């Protein structure tokens, strides 16, 4: 059977790898971590360390029979993925190394992404009562709610005139009302221009804090592809079948320019389409088009759930368990 090398065991990579393994492909996963982490719930492990176990799956358990290479891919040369001094040959490759949240030159700022980020943060939070969150997108508002629920004095600074501004206006208003109810100070039209010596500087104010979070922007992890000849303007573009400029090299999730929001749901859907297309390509069958469509957004604001799908927005304490249900369903599917 053809050999598929999957670079990155996040939502896209794990979904694709599982499907291909089931179809009898030889699969090798390259990732510096030993476990999959359910990123959307990582912040819940800040005050509840045991939660970390609930949202991780060892790759060895999730992908029985796959080769697991623990390391960072450093490049692609011909039909091989490079990992340190190793060359791993592939018939097909899937590039899904995700995205990072770059902090533009500011020191001493926390970023919430992986469980490994959490332990240093936990020590800091044990000593301080306040926090400043830069960015009022989904990550920023969920984190604010979680910190406020645990008694911290939280301020959110957001450049736009409403929170989660890519969602309908009502969603932003409801999120703001919920955060204010939790005691969070919400400051809109406050673009952070610099952070120095524990002070966040916006165009209108200066805020001192020993616990500053950066929750702005996602940058695709494409650095390792610089000399692979796959990038255009440093971006990894894909066609309607999620192929890069090489027909045997696919890409999905946060790393790829697929024309949709960079979310876990979209990454998982793309992983499934990529696996399907590798199966079809191997069998000389026509490829399946990736259909771009809006996916629902599920937000948890410490006891109040919000569901956003296109222009439909609903928020209620009754929806609070919704994100937990999504997490349980996805974790079950990825474990089995
Ligand atoms: C705090 C937080 C909360 C979020 N909440 C939500 C939410 O509620 N709903 C939602 O839909 N989305 C949410 N997102 C976004 C979502 O997590 C991402 O869109 C999703 O994880 C992207 O999946 P992916 O497979 O592209 O990459 P990832 O899940 O990021 O996985 C990438 C993998 O690649 C590995 N990797 C990186 N570089 C290399 C390399 N050079 N070689 C090999 N492996 C490498 C990494 O270790 C990682 O395992 C959230 C993100 C964050 C940070």
mmCIF file of C-alpha atoms and ligand atoms in Angstrom:
data_model
loop_
_atom_site.group_PDB
_atom_site.id
_atom_site.type_symbol
_atom_site.label_atom_id
_atom_site.label_comp_id
_atom_site.label_asym_id
_atom_site.label_seq_id
_atom_site.Cartn_x
_atom_site.Cartn_y
_atom_site.Cartn_z
ATOM 1 C CA UNK A 1 0.000 0.000 0.000
ATOM 2 C CA UNK A 2 1.165 3.610 -0.557
ATOM 3 C CA UNK A 3 2.983 5.333 2.263
ATOM 4 C CA UNK A 4 1.537 8.561 3.677
ATOM 5 C CA UNK A 5 3.575 10.877 5.900
ATOM 6 C CA UNK A 6 1.432 13.168 8.044
ATOM 7 C CA UNK A 7 3.219 16.257 9.394
ATOM 8 C CA UNK A 8 1.355 17.360 12.527
ATOM 9 C CA UNK A 9 -1.019 15.359 14.709
ATOM 10 C CA UNK A 10 -3.683 17.988 15.398
ATOM 11 C CA UNK A 11 -7.302 17.880 14.252
ATOM 12 C CA UNK A 12 -6.534 17.647 10.529
ATOM 13 C CA UNK A 13 -3.640 15.189 10.836
ATOM 14 C CA UNK A 14 -5.257 12.824 13.302
ATOM 15 C CA UNK A 15 -8.551 12.575 11.386
ATOM 16 C CA UNK A 16 -6.709 11.925 8.101
ATOM 17 C CA UNK A 17 -4.266 9.434 9.626
ATOM 18 C CA UNK A 18 -7.029 7.401 11.295
ATOM 19 C CA UNK A 19 -9.050 7.136 8.084
ATOM 20 C CA UNK A 20 -6.036 6.110 5.974
ATOM 21 C CA UNK A 21 -4.903 3.522 8.529
ATOM 22 C CA UNK A 22 -8.375 1.955 8.434
ATOM 23 C CA UNK A 23 -8.059 1.672 4.645
ATOM 24 C CA UNK A 24 -4.750 -0.188 5.026
ATOM 25 C CA UNK A 25 -2.341 2.636 4.037
ATOM 26 C CA UNK A 26 1.081 2.752 5.626
ATOM 27 C CA UNK A 27 0.986 5.896 7.790
ATOM 28 C CA UNK A 28 3.818 7.740 9.516
ATOM 29 C CA UNK A 29 2.964 10.653 11.807
ATOM 30 C CA UNK A 30 5.584 13.285 12.593
ATOM 31 C CA UNK A 31 4.932 15.507 15.625
ATOM 32 C CA UNK A 32 7.121 16.866 18.436
ATOM 33 C CA UNK A 33 4.456 15.918 21.004
ATOM 34 C CA UNK A 34 3.529 12.391 22.061
ATOM 35 C CA UNK A 35 -0.183 13.196 22.387
ATOM 36 C CA UNK A 36 -3.039 14.859 20.565
ATOM 37 C CA UNK A 37 -4.426 17.795 22.556
ATOM 38 C CA UNK A 38 -7.974 19.117 22.236
ATOM 39 C CA UNK A 39 -6.859 22.761 21.898
ATOM 40 C CA UNK A 40 -10.296 24.401 22.313
ATOM 41 C CA UNK A 41 -10.418 23.191 25.943
ATOM 42 C CA UNK A 42 -6.780 23.724 26.943
ATOM 43 C CA UNK A 43 -7.669 26.778 29.062
ATOM 44 C CA UNK A 44 -9.808 24.557 31.314
ATOM 45 C CA UNK A 45 -6.619 22.889 32.577
ATOM 46 C CA UNK A 46 -5.371 26.174 34.085
ATOM 47 C CA UNK A 47 -7.320 25.754 37.324
ATOM 48 C CA UNK A 48 -7.950 22.034 36.966
ATOM 49 C CA UNK A 49 -4.682 20.237 36.093
ATOM 50 C CA UNK A 50 -6.489 16.879 35.873
ATOM 51 C CA UNK A 51 -8.440 18.241 32.904
ATOM 52 C CA UNK A 52 -5.268 17.948 30.832
ATOM 53 C CA UNK A 53 -5.562 14.147 30.876
ATOM 54 C CA UNK A 54 -9.180 14.330 29.759
ATOM 55 C CA UNK A 55 -8.285 16.230 26.610
ATOM 56 C CA UNK A 56 -5.201 14.325 25.473
ATOM 57 C CA UNK A 57 -4.884 11.123 23.462
ATOM 58 C CA UNK A 58 -1.511 9.385 23.052
ATOM 59 C CA UNK A 59 -0.767 9.001 19.338
ATOM 60 C CA UNK A 60 0.343 5.421 19.971
ATOM 61 C CA UNK A 61 -3.182 4.588 21.200
ATOM 62 C CA UNK A 62 -5.101 6.605 18.598
ATOM 63 C CA UNK A 63 -3.116 5.301 15.641
ATOM 64 C CA UNK A 64 -2.365 1.594 16.185
ATOM 65 C CA UNK A 65 -0.024 0.317 13.483
ATOM 66 C CA UNK A 66 1.193 3.772 12.410
ATOM 67 C CA UNK A 67 4.835 4.831 12.598
ATOM 68 C CA UNK A 68 5.194 7.664 15.094
ATOM 69 C CA UNK A 69 8.210 9.925 14.690
ATOM 70 C CA UNK A 70 8.587 12.310 17.625
ATOM 71 C CA UNK A 71 10.220 15.428 16.237
ATOM 72 C CA UNK A 72 9.793 18.549 14.152
ATOM 73 C CA UNK A 73 9.690 18.293 10.392
ATOM 74 C CA UNK A 74 12.386 20.644 9.119
ATOM 75 C CA UNK A 75 11.738 20.454 5.389
ATOM 76 C CA UNK A 76 10.675 18.501 2.337
ATOM 77 C CA UNK A 77 13.229 17.308 -0.216
ATOM 78 C CA UNK A 78 11.908 15.468 -3.250
ATOM 79 C CA UNK A 79 9.614 12.747 -1.940
ATOM 80 C CA UNK A 80 10.925 12.816 1.624
ATOM 81 C CA UNK A 81 9.978 14.681 4.772
ATOM 82 C CA UNK A 82 13.074 15.752 6.713
ATOM 83 C CA UNK A 83 13.114 15.296 10.491
ATOM 84 C CA UNK A 84 16.514 16.274 11.944
ATOM 85 C CA UNK A 85 18.965 14.033 10.049
ATOM 86 C CA UNK A 86 16.263 11.560 8.959
ATOM 87 C CA UNK A 87 14.629 11.420 5.551
ATOM 88 C CA UNK A 88 11.183 9.811 5.579
ATOM 89 C CA UNK A 89 10.092 8.770 2.113
ATOM 90 C CA UNK A 90 6.437 9.270 1.111
ATOM 91 C CA UNK A 91 4.099 8.467 -1.748
ATOM 92 C CA UNK A 92 1.721 11.078 -0.344
ATOM 93 C CA UNK A 93 2.328 13.767 2.282
ATOM 94 C CA UNK A 94 -0.185 15.710 4.375
ATOM 95 C CA UNK A 95 1.034 19.034 5.746
ATOM 96 C CA UNK A 96 -0.978 20.021 8.797
ATOM 97 C CA UNK A 97 1.425 21.615 11.291
ATOM 98 C CA UNK A 98 -1.242 24.127 12.379
ATOM 99 C CA UNK A 99 -0.718 27.739 13.357
ATOM 100 C CA UNK A 100 1.009 29.701 16.097
ATOM 101 C CA UNK A 101 0.125 32.947 17.862
ATOM 102 C CA UNK A 102 3.159 35.161 17.371
ATOM 103 C CA UNK A 103 3.683 37.840 19.998
ATOM 104 C CA UNK A 104 5.184 40.782 18.096
ATOM 105 C CA UNK A 105 8.372 41.410 20.041
ATOM 106 C CA UNK A 106 6.711 41.652 23.470
ATOM 107 C CA UNK A 107 8.410 39.823 26.322
ATOM 108 C CA UNK A 108 6.842 38.150 29.386
ATOM 109 C CA UNK A 109 3.484 37.602 27.731
ATOM 110 C CA UNK A 110 1.491 34.375 27.989
ATOM 111 C CA UNK A 111 0.016 32.585 24.990
ATOM 112 C CA UNK A 112 -2.533 29.815 25.481
ATOM 113 C CA UNK A 113 -2.145 27.086 22.906
ATOM 114 C CA UNK A 114 -0.707 23.853 24.281
ATOM 115 C CA UNK A 115 -0.912 22.163 27.679
ATOM 116 C CA UNK A 116 2.844 22.734 27.988
ATOM 117 C CA UNK A 117 2.120 26.498 28.097
ATOM 118 C CA UNK A 118 -0.035 26.073 31.176
ATOM 119 C CA UNK A 119 2.320 25.074 34.027
ATOM 120 C CA UNK A 120 4.376 28.332 34.034
ATOM 121 C CA UNK A 121 1.127 30.254 33.832
ATOM 122 C CA UNK A 122 -0.383 28.351 36.758
ATOM 123 C CA UNK A 123 2.552 29.379 38.989
ATOM 124 C CA UNK A 124 2.101 33.024 37.990
ATOM 125 C CA UNK A 125 -1.655 33.021 38.522
ATOM 126 C CA UNK A 126 -1.231 31.597 42.014
ATOM 127 C CA UNK A 127 0.618 34.809 42.937
ATOM 128 C CA UNK A 128 -1.485 37.493 41.220
ATOM 129 C CA UNK A 129 -5.097 38.677 41.294
ATOM 130 C CA UNK A 130 -5.316 40.501 38.006
ATOM 131 C CA UNK A 131 -4.899 39.724 34.327
ATOM 132 C CA UNK A 132 -4.998 41.669 31.082
ATOM 133 C CA UNK A 133 -6.161 39.866 27.965
ATOM 134 C CA UNK A 134 -5.101 41.354 24.641
ATOM 135 C CA UNK A 135 -7.687 40.279 22.067
ATOM 136 C CA UNK A 136 -11.432 39.738 22.321
ATOM 137 C CA UNK A 137 -11.815 36.879 19.847
ATOM 138 C CA UNK A 138 -13.085 33.463 20.889
ATOM 139 C CA UNK A 139 -9.871 32.512 22.722
ATOM 140 C CA UNK A 140 -9.694 35.867 24.545
ATOM 141 C CA UNK A 141 -13.287 35.873 25.746
ATOM 142 C CA UNK A 142 -13.366 32.237 26.897
ATOM 143 C CA UNK A 143 -10.106 32.749 28.777
ATOM 144 C CA UNK A 144 -11.417 35.981 30.362
ATOM 145 C CA UNK A 145 -14.561 34.223 31.562
ATOM 146 C CA UNK A 146 -12.548 31.337 33.025
ATOM 147 C CA UNK A 147 -10.157 33.670 34.899
ATOM 148 C CA UNK A 148 -13.034 35.837 36.187
ATOM 149 C CA UNK A 149 -14.897 32.755 37.361
ATOM 150 C CA UNK A 150 -11.835 31.914 39.466
ATOM 151 C CA UNK A 151 -11.800 35.315 41.135
ATOM 152 C CA UNK A 152 -9.286 37.203 38.996
ATOM 153 C CA UNK A 153 -9.780 40.867 38.074
ATOM 154 C CA UNK A 154 -9.740 40.701 34.305
ATOM 155 C CA UNK A 155 -9.503 43.440 31.672
ATOM 156 C CA UNK A 156 -9.962 42.628 27.977
ATOM 157 C CA UNK A 157 -8.516 44.985 25.385
ATOM 158 C CA UNK A 158 -9.927 44.615 21.899
ATOM 159 C CA UNK A 159 -9.129 46.716 18.805
ATOM 160 C CA UNK A 160 -12.540 46.387 17.111
ATOM 161 C CA UNK A 161 -15.748 48.090 18.279
ATOM 162 C CA UNK A 162 -17.221 44.764 19.392
ATOM 163 C CA UNK A 163 -16.019 41.393 20.634
ATOM 164 C CA UNK A 164 -15.743 38.377 18.252
ATOM 165 C CA UNK A 165 -16.346 40.826 15.390
ATOM 166 C CA UNK A 166 -16.286 38.182 12.644
ATOM 167 C CA UNK A 167 -19.518 36.801 14.141
ATOM 168 C CA UNK A 168 -22.885 38.627 13.951
ATOM 169 C CA UNK A 169 -23.214 41.828 15.986
ATOM 170 C CA UNK A 170 -25.645 40.207 18.427
ATOM 171 C CA UNK A 171 -23.032 37.579 19.343
ATOM 172 C CA UNK A 172 -20.535 40.300 20.255
ATOM 173 C CA UNK A 173 -23.126 42.155 22.346
ATOM 174 C CA UNK A 174 -24.192 39.009 24.210
ATOM 175 C CA UNK A 175 -20.568 38.053 24.899
ATOM 176 C CA UNK A 176 -19.844 41.543 26.220
ATOM 177 C CA UNK A 177 -22.895 41.478 28.519
ATOM 178 C CA UNK A 178 -21.899 38.063 29.872
ATOM 179 C CA UNK A 179 -18.299 39.112 30.544
ATOM 180 C CA UNK A 180 -19.425 42.299 32.297
ATOM 181 C CA UNK A 181 -21.754 40.198 34.465
ATOM 182 C CA UNK A 182 -18.747 38.097 35.456
ATOM 183 C CA UNK A 183 -16.961 41.309 36.481
ATOM 184 C CA UNK A 184 -14.657 41.558 33.449
ATOM 185 C CA UNK A 185 -13.759 45.068 32.280
ATOM 186 C CA UNK A 186 -14.310 45.105 28.515
ATOM 187 C CA UNK A 187 -12.408 47.848 26.649
ATOM 188 C CA UNK A 188 -13.282 48.134 22.963
ATOM 189 C CA UNK A 189 -11.463 50.176 20.268
ATOM 190 C CA UNK A 190 -8.279 49.665 22.280
ATOM 191 C CA UNK A 191 -5.507 48.513 19.977
ATOM 192 C CA UNK A 192 -2.415 47.339 21.836
ATOM 193 C CA UNK A 193 0.603 49.175 20.463
ATOM 194 C CA UNK A 194 3.251 47.854 22.802
ATOM 195 C CA UNK A 195 3.902 45.922 25.975
ATOM 196 C CA UNK A 196 6.907 46.910 28.056
ATOM 197 C CA UNK A 197 7.998 46.052 31.613
ATOM 198 C CA UNK A 198 4.626 44.596 32.538
ATOM 199 C CA UNK A 199 2.665 47.528 31.085
ATOM 200 C CA UNK A 200 0.261 47.199 28.194
ATOM 201 C CA UNK A 201 0.092 50.378 26.132
ATOM 202 C CA UNK A 202 -2.870 51.096 23.844
ATOM 203 C CA UNK A 203 -3.618 54.279 21.904
ATOM 204 C CA UNK A 204 -5.603 55.563 24.894
ATOM 205 C CA UNK A 205 -4.357 53.950 28.084
ATOM 206 C CA UNK A 206 -1.573 52.183 29.985
ATOM 207 C CA UNK A 207 -2.354 49.140 32.133
ATOM 208 C CA UNK A 208 0.071 47.453 34.506
ATOM 209 C CA UNK A 209 -0.284 43.721 35.108
ATOM 210 C CA UNK A 210 1.931 40.796 36.066
ATOM 211 C CA UNK A 211 -0.209 38.496 33.992
ATOM 212 C CA UNK A 212 -0.672 39.565 30.377
ATOM 213 C CA UNK A 213 -2.129 37.253 27.730
ATOM 214 C CA UNK A 214 -1.735 37.632 23.996
ATOM 215 C CA UNK A 215 -4.758 36.186 22.178
ATOM 216 C CA UNK A 216 -4.473 37.887 18.796
ATOM 217 C CA UNK A 217 -3.961 36.270 15.409
ATOM 218 C CA UNK A 218 -2.982 32.880 14.056
ATOM 219 C CA UNK A 219 0.071 32.535 11.831
ATOM 220 C CA UNK A 220 0.397 29.337 9.782
ATOM 221 C CA UNK A 221 3.464 27.274 10.728
ATOM 222 C CA UNK A 222 5.097 27.318 7.287
ATOM 223 C CA UNK A 223 8.700 28.128 8.240
ATOM 224 C CA UNK A 224 9.835 24.532 7.688
ATOM 225 C CA UNK A 225 8.580 24.679 4.070
ATOM 226 C CA UNK A 226 10.726 27.664 3.029
ATOM 227 C CA UNK A 227 12.857 25.684 0.588
ATOM 228 C CA UNK A 228 10.224 23.120 -0.405
ATOM 229 C CA UNK A 229 8.964 25.199 -3.348
ATOM 230 C CA UNK A 230 5.355 24.951 -2.106
ATOM 231 C CA UNK A 231 4.817 28.464 -0.735
ATOM 232 C CA UNK A 232 3.566 31.557 -2.542
ATOM 233 C CA UNK A 233 4.140 34.810 -0.610
ATOM 234 C CA UNK A 234 5.005 32.634 2.424
ATOM 235 C CA UNK A 235 1.521 31.086 2.251
ATOM 236 C CA UNK A 236 0.557 27.492 1.586
ATOM 237 C CA UNK A 237 -2.259 27.670 -0.951
ATOM 238 C CA UNK A 238 -4.414 24.650 -1.757
ATOM 239 C CA UNK A 239 -6.795 23.900 -4.614
ATOM 240 C CA UNK A 240 -10.399 22.676 -4.363
ATOM 241 C CA UNK A 241 -9.124 19.164 -3.580
ATOM 242 C CA UNK A 242 -6.767 20.448 -0.845
ATOM 243 C CA UNK A 243 -3.675 19.679 -2.919
ATOM 244 C CA UNK A 244 -0.702 22.032 -2.817
ATOM 245 C CA UNK A 245 1.188 22.851 -6.013
ATOM 246 C CA UNK A 246 2.328 19.181 -5.946
ATOM 247 C CA UNK A 247 -0.522 16.746 -6.574
ATOM 248 C CA UNK A 248 0.777 14.203 -4.035
ATOM 249 C CA UNK A 249 1.264 16.764 -1.275
ATOM 250 C CA UNK A 250 -1.942 17.829 0.503
ATOM 251 C CA UNK A 251 -2.434 20.468 3.196
ATOM 252 C CA UNK A 252 -5.234 21.274 5.633
ATOM 253 C CA UNK A 253 -6.077 22.983 8.913
ATOM 254 C CA UNK A 254 -4.549 26.218 10.179
ATOM 255 C CA UNK A 255 -1.440 25.875 7.999
ATOM 256 C CA UNK A 256 -3.361 26.011 4.721
ATOM 257 C CA UNK A 257 -5.066 28.846 2.842
ATOM 258 C CA UNK A 258 -8.322 27.001 2.196
ATOM 259 C CA UNK A 259 -10.624 30.040 2.168
ATOM 260 C CA UNK A 260 -12.426 29.309 5.448
ATOM 261 C CA UNK A 261 -12.088 30.291 9.124
ATOM 262 C CA UNK A 262 -9.217 28.515 10.833
ATOM 263 C CA UNK A 263 -11.106 26.374 13.339
ATOM 264 C CA UNK A 264 -10.814 22.877 14.762
ATOM 265 C CA UNK A 265 -13.980 21.846 12.978
ATOM 266 C CA UNK A 266 -12.737 23.006 9.586
ATOM 267 C CA UNK A 267 -9.361 21.341 10.192
ATOM 268 C CA UNK A 268 -11.076 18.015 10.959
ATOM 269 C CA UNK A 269 -13.351 18.263 7.897
ATOM 270 C CA UNK A 270 -10.328 19.022 5.722
ATOM 271 C CA UNK A 271 -8.461 16.045 7.208
ATOM 272 C CA UNK A 272 -11.328 13.799 6.202
ATOM 273 C CA UNK A 273 -11.468 15.207 2.621
ATOM 274 C CA UNK A 274 -7.692 14.835 2.258
ATOM 275 C CA UNK A 275 -7.830 11.177 3.338
ATOM 276 C CA UNK A 276 -10.671 10.561 0.903
ATOM 277 C CA UNK A 277 -8.712 12.157 -1.935
ATOM 278 C CA UNK A 278 -5.581 10.135 -1.211
ATOM 279 C CA UNK A 279 -7.725 6.982 -1.311
ATOM 280 C CA UNK A 280 -9.280 8.116 -4.616
ATOM 281 C CA UNK A 281 -5.960 9.181 -6.152
ATOM 282 C CA UNK A 282 -4.475 5.771 -5.316
ATOM 283 C CA UNK A 283 -7.441 4.094 -7.007
ATOM 284 C CA UNK A 284 -7.363 6.416 -10.075
ATOM 285 C CA UNK A 285 -10.805 7.774 -9.135
ATOM 286 C CA UNK A 286 -11.986 11.386 -9.574
ATOM 287 C CA UNK A 287 -11.160 13.579 -6.589
ATOM 288 C CA UNK A 288 -13.711 14.962 -4.126
ATOM 289 C CA UNK A 289 -14.134 18.747 -3.924
ATOM 290 C CA UNK A 290 -13.783 20.412 -0.539
ATOM 291 C CA UNK A 291 -17.055 22.260 0.070
ATOM 292 C CA UNK A 292 -16.534 25.530 1.901
ATOM 293 C CA UNK A 293 -19.494 26.234 4.167
ATOM 294 C CA UNK A 294 -20.037 27.990 7.470
ATOM 295 C CA UNK A 295 -19.644 25.761 10.505
ATOM 296 C CA UNK A 296 -21.268 26.492 13.880
ATOM 297 C CA UNK A 297 -19.321 28.245 16.612
ATOM 298 C CA UNK A 298 -19.800 26.985 20.160
ATOM 299 C CA UNK A 299 -18.557 29.268 22.930
ATOM 300 C CA UNK A 300 -18.483 28.674 26.664
ATOM 301 C CA UNK A 301 -18.463 31.749 28.905
ATOM 302 C CA UNK A 302 -18.240 30.240 32.388
ATOM 303 C CA UNK A 303 -21.756 28.944 32.847
ATOM 304 C CA UNK A 304 -23.318 30.510 29.755
ATOM 305 C CA UNK A 305 -23.169 28.763 26.388
ATOM 306 C CA UNK A 306 -23.391 30.524 23.037
ATOM 307 C CA UNK A 307 -24.215 28.946 19.695
ATOM 308 C CA UNK A 308 -23.568 30.906 16.485
ATOM 309 C CA UNK A 309 -24.337 29.548 13.032
ATOM 310 C CA UNK A 310 -24.419 32.039 10.158
ATOM 311 C CA UNK A 311 -26.736 34.823 11.357
ATOM 312 C CA UNK A 312 -28.367 32.629 14.018
ATOM 313 C CA UNK A 313 -27.166 33.451 17.538
ATOM 314 C CA UNK A 314 -28.436 32.080 20.816
ATOM 315 C CA UNK A 315 -26.924 32.346 24.296
ATOM 316 C CA UNK A 316 -28.233 30.818 27.488
ATOM 317 C CA UNK A 317 -27.075 29.178 30.723
ATOM 318 C CA UNK A 318 -29.002 26.131 29.453
ATOM 319 C CA UNK A 319 -26.471 25.880 26.602
ATOM 320 C CA UNK A 320 -23.559 25.825 29.006
ATOM 321 C CA UNK A 321 -22.955 22.054 28.602
ATOM 322 C CA UNK A 322 -22.878 22.366 24.791
ATOM 323 C CA UNK A 323 -19.114 22.838 24.434
ATOM 324 C CA UNK A 324 -18.554 19.973 26.861
ATOM 325 C CA UNK A 325 -20.754 17.751 24.690
ATOM 326 C CA UNK A 326 -18.863 18.737 21.541
ATOM 327 C CA UNK A 327 -15.583 17.983 23.316
ATOM 328 C CA UNK A 328 -16.822 14.579 24.541
ATOM 329 C CA UNK A 329 -18.143 13.631 21.079
ATOM 330 C CA UNK A 330 -14.951 14.661 19.266
ATOM 331 C CA UNK A 331 -12.653 13.023 21.817
ATOM 332 C CA UNK A 332 -14.638 9.785 21.565
ATOM 333 C CA UNK A 333 -14.400 9.809 17.754
ATOM 334 C CA UNK A 334 -10.658 10.514 17.826
ATOM 335 C CA UNK A 335 -9.982 7.847 20.473
ATOM 336 C CA UNK A 336 -11.844 5.057 18.653
HETATM 337 C C1 LIG B 1 -6.845 28.380 23.055
HETATM 338 C C2 LIG B 1 -7.537 28.021 21.763
HETATM 339 C C3 LIG B 1 -8.902 27.807 21.753
HETATM 340 C C4 LIG B 1 -9.555 27.452 20.564
HETATM 341 N N1 LIG B 1 -10.900 27.228 20.596
HETATM 342 C C5 LIG B 1 -11.511 26.773 19.478
HETATM 343 C C6 LIG B 1 -12.892 26.409 19.500
HETATM 344 O O1 LIG B 1 -13.567 26.544 20.519
HETATM 345 N N2 LIG B 1 -13.451 25.923 18.370
HETATM 346 C C7 LIG B 1 -12.730 25.752 17.217
HETATM 347 O O2 LIG B 1 -13.279 25.251 16.222
HETATM 348 N N3 LIG B 1 -11.421 26.109 17.155
HETATM 349 C C8 LIG B 1 -10.785 26.608 18.250
HETATM 350 N N4 LIG B 1 -9.465 26.939 18.209
HETATM 351 C C9 LIG B 1 -8.728 26.805 16.939
HETATM 352 C C10 LIG B 1 -8.329 25.338 16.740
HETATM 353 O O3 LIG B 1 -7.689 24.829 17.882
HETATM 354 C C11 LIG B 1 -7.422 25.225 15.522
HETATM 355 O O4 LIG B 1 -8.078 25.786 14.406
HETATM 356 C C12 LIG B 1 -7.111 23.754 15.250
HETATM 357 O O5 LIG B 1 -6.372 23.205 16.319
HETATM 358 C C13 LIG B 1 -6.314 23.626 13.950
HETATM 359 O O6 LIG B 1 -6.068 22.257 13.742
HETATM 360 P P1 LIG B 1 -4.781 21.826 12.930
HETATM 361 O O7 LIG B 1 -4.879 20.354 12.747
HETATM 362 O O8 LIG B 1 -4.610 22.665 11.720
HETATM 363 O O9 LIG B 1 -3.533 22.205 13.850
HETATM 364 P P2 LIG B 1 -3.222 21.904 15.367
HETATM 365 O O10 LIG B 1 -4.376 21.327 16.067
HETATM 366 O O11 LIG B 1 -2.608 23.150 15.886
HETATM 367 O O12 LIG B 1 -2.111 20.781 15.286
HETATM 368 C C14 LIG B 1 -0.876 21.017 14.652
HETATM 369 C C15 LIG B 1 0.076 19.915 15.078
HETATM 370 O O13 LIG B 1 1.274 20.061 14.323
HETATM 371 C C16 LIG B 1 2.382 19.867 15.180
HETATM 372 N N5 LIG B 1 3.517 20.567 14.552
HETATM 373 C C17 LIG B 1 3.790 21.895 14.530
HETATM 374 N N6 LIG B 1 4.909 22.119 13.811
HETATM 375 C C18 LIG B 1 5.346 20.914 13.368
HETATM 376 C C19 LIG B 1 6.456 20.486 12.580
HETATM 377 N N7 LIG B 1 7.349 21.360 12.072
HETATM 378 N N8 LIG B 1 6.611 19.153 12.359
HETATM 379 C C20 LIG B 1 5.711 18.261 12.861
HETATM 380 N N9 LIG B 1 4.636 18.606 13.597
HETATM 381 C C21 LIG B 1 4.465 19.928 13.850
HETATM 382 C C22 LIG B 1 1.935 20.428 16.508
HETATM 383 O O14 LIG B 1 2.680 19.875 17.578
HETATM 384 C C23 LIG B 1 0.472 19.992 16.543
HETATM 385 O O15 LIG B 1 0.307 18.742 17.147
HETATM 386 C C24 LIG B 1 -8.801 27.328 19.369
HETATM 387 C C25 LIG B 1 -7.424 27.567 19.378
HETATM 388 C C26 LIG B 1 -6.797 27.936 20.562
HETATM 389 C C27 LIG B 1 -5.315 28.198 20.546
#
